[in-house]
Structures are given as structure tokens and as C-alpha cells.
Amino acid sequence: MSGHDDEAWIAGFEQLWMEVLGVDSVTEHDDFFELGGHSLAALRLAALIQRELEIAVDLQQVLRHPRYGDLLDVAARAPRGAAAAAAAGGH
């Protein structure tokens, strides 16, 4: 992955974190739960990432990788598009 498309999905990923947590910014070291996240918010974040960005990130991944930078790395390696929809449907 490189170039403009990378920047677009990363910006979208960051925006979803800020939206779900109600914060103005996030850094790679920010922890989802330390910023006020909880299990229902994690479920919402995973669903939004799947629906809005078409990236297969599920609730368990959010819970296992609560730091922004860590989950960003997981998302960078996750299936996308139709493969993401298939992965989400399998849960």
C-alpha cells in the first residue's frame, strides 16, 4: 500500500477513532480505553471500520490492540473490500 489511497484510509481510520471516542485528536500511542472507550464503543468502532472503510477489523482485534498505532498496523494488514465483507460475514 502506498500513496494517496493510504492517506485516505488512514485519515478515515483516525476520524472514526475520534468520532467514537469524542476526542479532537489521536496519536499512535493513545489507548482506546484510556481515552474513555468501553466494550460497546469498541464494537461500534469495529463495525464502522468494516462498513465505512471496508477493512476487516473485528471486535476482538480492537480489544487485543487498543493502542491506535497497533490497531492501525492490524488494519493495514487486514483484508479489504469484498474480502473484508466476507471476513465480517464469517463472524
Short mmCIF file of N, CA and C in Angstrom, two decimals:
data_model
loop_
_atom_site.label_atom_id
_atom_site.label_comp_id
_atom_site.label_asym_id
_atom_site.label_seq_id
_atom_site.Cartn_x
_atom_site.Cartn_y
_atom_site.Cartn_z
N MET A 1 0.84 -1.18 0.00
CA MET A 1 0.00 0.00 0.00
C MET A 1 0.88 1.23 0.00
N SER A 2 0.50 2.19 -0.83
CA SER A 2 1.29 3.41 -0.85
C SER A 2 0.49 4.52 -1.49
N GLY A 3 0.97 5.74 -1.28
CA GLY A 3 0.41 6.88 -1.97
C GLY A 3 -0.90 7.39 -1.40
N HIS A 4 -1.69 7.99 -2.29
CA HIS A 4 -2.87 8.72 -1.89
C HIS A 4 -3.94 7.85 -1.23
N ASP A 5 -4.14 6.64 -1.72
CA ASP A 5 -5.14 5.77 -1.12
C ASP A 5 -4.82 5.46 0.33
N ASP A 6 -3.54 5.24 0.63
CA ASP A 6 -3.12 5.01 2.01
C ASP A 6 -3.50 6.19 2.89
N GLU A 7 -3.21 7.38 2.42
CA GLU A 7 -3.52 8.57 3.19
C GLU A 7 -5.01 8.68 3.45
N ALA A 8 -5.83 8.32 2.46
CA ALA A 8 -7.28 8.44 2.60
C ALA A 8 -7.81 7.47 3.65
N TRP A 9 -7.41 6.21 3.61
CA TRP A 9 -7.95 5.27 4.60
C TRP A 9 -7.41 5.56 5.99
N ILE A 10 -6.16 6.01 6.07
CA ILE A 10 -5.60 6.34 7.39
C ILE A 10 -6.33 7.54 7.98
N ALA A 11 -6.62 8.55 7.17
CA ALA A 11 -7.39 9.70 7.64
C ALA A 11 -8.78 9.26 8.10
N GLY A 12 -9.40 8.37 7.35
CA GLY A 12 -10.71 7.85 7.73
C GLY A 12 -10.65 7.05 9.02
N PHE A 13 -9.62 6.25 9.18
CA PHE A 13 -9.42 5.46 10.39
C PHE A 13 -9.28 6.37 11.61
N GLU A 14 -8.46 7.40 11.45
CA GLU A 14 -8.26 8.38 12.53
C GLU A 14 -9.58 9.08 12.86
N GLN A 15 -10.33 9.47 11.84
CA GLN A 15 -11.60 10.16 12.04
C GLN A 15 -12.59 9.28 12.81
N LEU A 16 -12.63 7.99 12.48
CA LEU A 16 -13.53 7.08 13.18
C LEU A 16 -13.15 6.95 14.65
N TRP A 17 -11.87 6.86 14.95
CA TRP A 17 -11.43 6.82 16.35
C TRP A 17 -11.91 8.06 17.09
N MET A 18 -11.69 9.22 16.48
CA MET A 18 -12.08 10.48 17.14
C MET A 18 -13.59 10.56 17.32
N GLU A 19 -14.33 10.13 16.32
CA GLU A 19 -15.79 10.15 16.39
C GLU A 19 -16.31 9.25 17.50
N VAL A 20 -15.84 8.02 17.54
CA VAL A 20 -16.32 7.06 18.54
C VAL A 20 -15.94 7.50 19.95
N LEU A 21 -14.74 8.06 20.11
CA LEU A 21 -14.26 8.44 21.45
C LEU A 21 -14.63 9.87 21.84
N GLY A 22 -15.08 10.67 20.88
CA GLY A 22 -15.42 12.06 21.19
C GLY A 22 -14.22 12.91 21.54
N VAL A 23 -13.09 12.66 20.85
CA VAL A 23 -11.88 13.44 21.09
C VAL A 23 -11.51 14.20 19.82
N ASP A 24 -10.64 15.20 19.97
CA ASP A 24 -10.25 16.05 18.84
C ASP A 24 -9.04 15.55 18.08
N SER A 25 -8.27 14.65 18.69
CA SER A 25 -7.08 14.12 18.03
C SER A 25 -6.67 12.81 18.69
N VAL A 26 -5.89 12.03 17.95
CA VAL A 26 -5.30 10.80 18.49
C VAL A 26 -3.86 10.70 18.00
N THR A 27 -3.04 10.03 18.80
CA THR A 27 -1.66 9.76 18.40
C THR A 27 -1.45 8.25 18.41
N GLU A 28 -0.35 7.81 17.84
CA GLU A 28 -0.12 6.37 17.74
C GLU A 28 -0.04 5.68 19.10
N HIS A 29 0.26 6.42 20.16
CA HIS A 29 0.39 5.82 21.49
C HIS A 29 -0.89 5.89 22.30
N ASP A 30 -1.94 6.54 21.78
CA ASP A 30 -3.19 6.65 22.53
C ASP A 30 -3.86 5.29 22.67
N ASP A 31 -4.37 5.03 23.88
CA ASP A 31 -5.05 3.78 24.19
C ASP A 31 -6.56 4.02 24.16
N PHE A 32 -7.26 3.18 23.44
CA PHE A 32 -8.70 3.31 23.26
C PHE A 32 -9.42 3.42 24.61
N PHE A 33 -9.06 2.58 25.55
CA PHE A 33 -9.76 2.54 26.83
C PHE A 33 -9.34 3.70 27.75
N GLU A 34 -8.10 4.13 27.66
CA GLU A 34 -7.65 5.27 28.46
C GLU A 34 -8.30 6.56 27.98
N LEU A 35 -8.73 6.60 26.72
CA LEU A 35 -9.42 7.78 26.18
C LEU A 35 -10.92 7.73 26.44
N GLY A 36 -11.37 6.75 27.21
CA GLY A 36 -12.78 6.67 27.57
C GLY A 36 -13.57 5.60 26.83
N GLY A 37 -12.90 4.82 25.99
CA GLY A 37 -13.58 3.76 25.26
C GLY A 37 -14.01 2.64 26.19
N HIS A 38 -15.00 1.89 25.77
CA HIS A 38 -15.50 0.73 26.51
C HIS A 38 -15.92 -0.31 25.49
N SER A 39 -16.41 -1.44 25.94
CA SER A 39 -16.67 -2.56 25.02
C SER A 39 -17.70 -2.22 23.95
N LEU A 40 -18.75 -1.49 24.29
CA LEU A 40 -19.74 -1.14 23.27
C LEU A 40 -19.16 -0.15 22.26
N ALA A 41 -18.32 0.75 22.73
CA ALA A 41 -17.66 1.69 21.81
C ALA A 41 -16.69 0.93 20.91
N ALA A 42 -16.02 -0.09 21.44
CA ALA A 42 -15.11 -0.90 20.63
C ALA A 42 -15.89 -1.64 19.55
N LEU A 43 -17.06 -2.15 19.91
CA LEU A 43 -17.91 -2.82 18.93
C LEU A 43 -18.33 -1.84 17.84
N ARG A 44 -18.70 -0.63 18.24
CA ARG A 44 -19.07 0.40 17.27
C ARG A 44 -17.90 0.75 16.35
N LEU A 45 -16.71 0.89 16.93
CA LEU A 45 -15.53 1.21 16.12
C LEU A 45 -15.26 0.12 15.09
N ALA A 46 -15.30 -1.13 15.52
CA ALA A 46 -15.06 -2.24 14.59
C ALA A 46 -16.10 -2.23 13.47
N ALA A 47 -17.35 -2.02 13.81
CA ALA A 47 -18.41 -2.00 12.80
C ALA A 47 -18.23 -0.85 11.82
N LEU A 48 -17.84 0.31 12.31
CA LEU A 48 -17.61 1.46 11.44
C LEU A 48 -16.42 1.25 10.52
N ILE A 49 -15.36 0.66 11.04
CA ILE A 49 -14.19 0.39 10.21
C ILE A 49 -14.58 -0.57 9.08
N GLN A 50 -15.37 -1.58 9.42
CA GLN A 50 -15.81 -2.54 8.40
C GLN A 50 -16.72 -1.87 7.37
N ARG A 51 -17.68 -1.10 7.84
CA ARG A 51 -18.68 -0.51 6.94
C ARG A 51 -18.14 0.68 6.16
N GLU A 52 -17.50 1.61 6.84
CA GLU A 52 -17.06 2.85 6.20
C GLU A 52 -15.78 2.70 5.39
N LEU A 53 -14.84 1.91 5.92
CA LEU A 53 -13.54 1.79 5.26
C LEU A 53 -13.38 0.47 4.51
N GLU A 54 -14.34 -0.44 4.70
CA GLU A 54 -14.28 -1.77 4.08
C GLU A 54 -12.98 -2.49 4.40
N ILE A 55 -12.61 -2.43 5.69
CA ILE A 55 -11.43 -3.12 6.20
C ILE A 55 -11.90 -4.11 7.27
N ALA A 56 -11.45 -5.34 7.16
CA ALA A 56 -11.89 -6.40 8.08
C ALA A 56 -11.16 -6.31 9.41
N VAL A 57 -11.67 -5.45 10.29
CA VAL A 57 -11.19 -5.35 11.66
C VAL A 57 -12.39 -5.68 12.54
N ASP A 58 -12.23 -6.68 13.40
CA ASP A 58 -13.36 -7.09 14.24
C ASP A 58 -13.16 -6.67 15.69
N LEU A 59 -14.18 -6.92 16.49
CA LEU A 59 -14.17 -6.51 17.90
C LEU A 59 -12.97 -7.09 18.64
N GLN A 60 -12.67 -8.37 18.43
CA GLN A 60 -11.55 -8.99 19.13
C GLN A 60 -10.22 -8.29 18.82
N GLN A 61 -10.06 -7.84 17.60
CA GLN A 61 -8.83 -7.13 17.24
C GLN A 61 -8.75 -5.78 17.95
N VAL A 62 -9.88 -5.09 18.06
CA VAL A 62 -9.90 -3.81 18.79
C VAL A 62 -9.54 -4.05 20.25
N LEU A 63 -10.11 -5.10 20.84
CA LEU A 63 -9.85 -5.39 22.25
C LEU A 63 -8.40 -5.83 22.48
N ARG A 64 -7.83 -6.58 21.56
CA ARG A 64 -6.45 -7.06 21.70
C ARG A 64 -5.40 -6.00 21.37
N HIS A 65 -5.78 -5.01 20.57
CA HIS A 65 -4.84 -3.98 20.12
C HIS A 65 -5.44 -2.59 20.38
N PRO A 66 -5.57 -2.21 21.66
CA PRO A 66 -6.26 -0.95 21.96
C PRO A 66 -5.48 0.32 21.66
N ARG A 67 -4.17 0.22 21.43
CA ARG A 67 -3.40 1.42 21.08
C ARG A 67 -3.66 1.76 19.62
N TYR A 68 -3.84 3.03 19.34
CA TYR A 68 -4.15 3.49 17.99
C TYR A 68 -3.14 2.96 16.96
N GLY A 69 -1.86 3.14 17.23
CA GLY A 69 -0.84 2.71 16.27
C GLY A 69 -0.85 1.21 16.04
N ASP A 70 -1.11 0.43 17.09
CA ASP A 70 -1.15 -1.03 16.96
C ASP A 70 -2.33 -1.46 16.11
N LEU A 71 -3.51 -0.88 16.36
CA LEU A 71 -4.68 -1.25 15.58
C LEU A 71 -4.55 -0.76 14.14
N LEU A 72 -3.90 0.37 13.95
CA LEU A 72 -3.63 0.86 12.60
C LEU A 72 -2.78 -0.16 11.82
N ASP A 73 -1.77 -0.73 12.49
CA ASP A 73 -0.95 -1.77 11.86
C ASP A 73 -1.78 -3.00 11.51
N VAL A 74 -2.67 -3.40 12.41
CA VAL A 74 -3.56 -4.54 12.15
C VAL A 74 -4.43 -4.24 10.93
N ALA A 75 -4.99 -3.04 10.89
CA ALA A 75 -5.86 -2.65 9.77
C ALA A 75 -5.09 -2.62 8.46
N ALA A 76 -3.84 -2.21 8.50
CA ALA A 76 -3.02 -2.14 7.29
C ALA A 76 -2.82 -3.51 6.66
N ARG A 77 -2.86 -4.57 7.49
CA ARG A 77 -2.65 -5.93 7.00
C ARG A 77 -3.96 -6.69 6.78
N ALA A 78 -5.08 -6.09 7.14
CA ALA A 78 -6.38 -6.77 7.08
C ALA A 78 -6.94 -6.81 5.66
N PRO A 79 -7.80 -7.81 5.39
CA PRO A 79 -8.49 -7.85 4.09
C PRO A 79 -9.33 -6.59 3.88
N ARG A 80 -9.51 -6.23 2.60
CA ARG A 80 -10.26 -5.02 2.25
C ARG A 80 -11.30 -5.33 1.20
N GLY A 81 -12.24 -4.41 1.04
CA GLY A 81 -13.25 -4.53 0.00
C GLY A 81 -14.10 -5.77 0.17
N ALA A 82 -14.29 -6.52 -0.91
CA ALA A 82 -15.12 -7.72 -0.88
C ALA A 82 -14.57 -8.74 0.11
N ALA A 83 -13.23 -8.83 0.22
CA ALA A 83 -12.62 -9.76 1.16
C ALA A 83 -12.96 -9.37 2.59
N ALA A 84 -13.04 -8.06 2.86
CA ALA A 84 -13.41 -7.60 4.19
C ALA A 84 -14.84 -7.95 4.52
N ALA A 85 -15.74 -7.77 3.54
CA ALA A 85 -17.14 -8.11 3.75
C ALA A 85 -17.30 -9.60 4.02
N ALA A 86 -16.56 -10.42 3.29
CA ALA A 86 -16.63 -11.87 3.50
C ALA A 86 -16.10 -12.25 4.88
N ALA A 87 -15.01 -11.60 5.30
CA ALA A 87 -14.44 -11.87 6.62
C ALA A 87 -15.40 -11.45 7.72
N ALA A 88 -16.04 -10.31 7.56
CA ALA A 88 -17.01 -9.82 8.56
C ALA A 88 -18.22 -10.73 8.61
N GLY A 89 -18.66 -11.23 7.47
CA GLY A 89 -19.82 -12.11 7.42
C GLY A 89 -19.57 -13.46 8.05
N GLY A 90 -18.31 -13.83 8.15
CA GLY A 90 -17.96 -15.11 8.72
C GLY A 90 -17.95 -15.14 10.22
N HIS A 91 -18.22 -14.00 10.88
CA HIS A 91 -18.18 -13.93 12.35
C HIS A 91 -19.55 -14.01 12.92
#
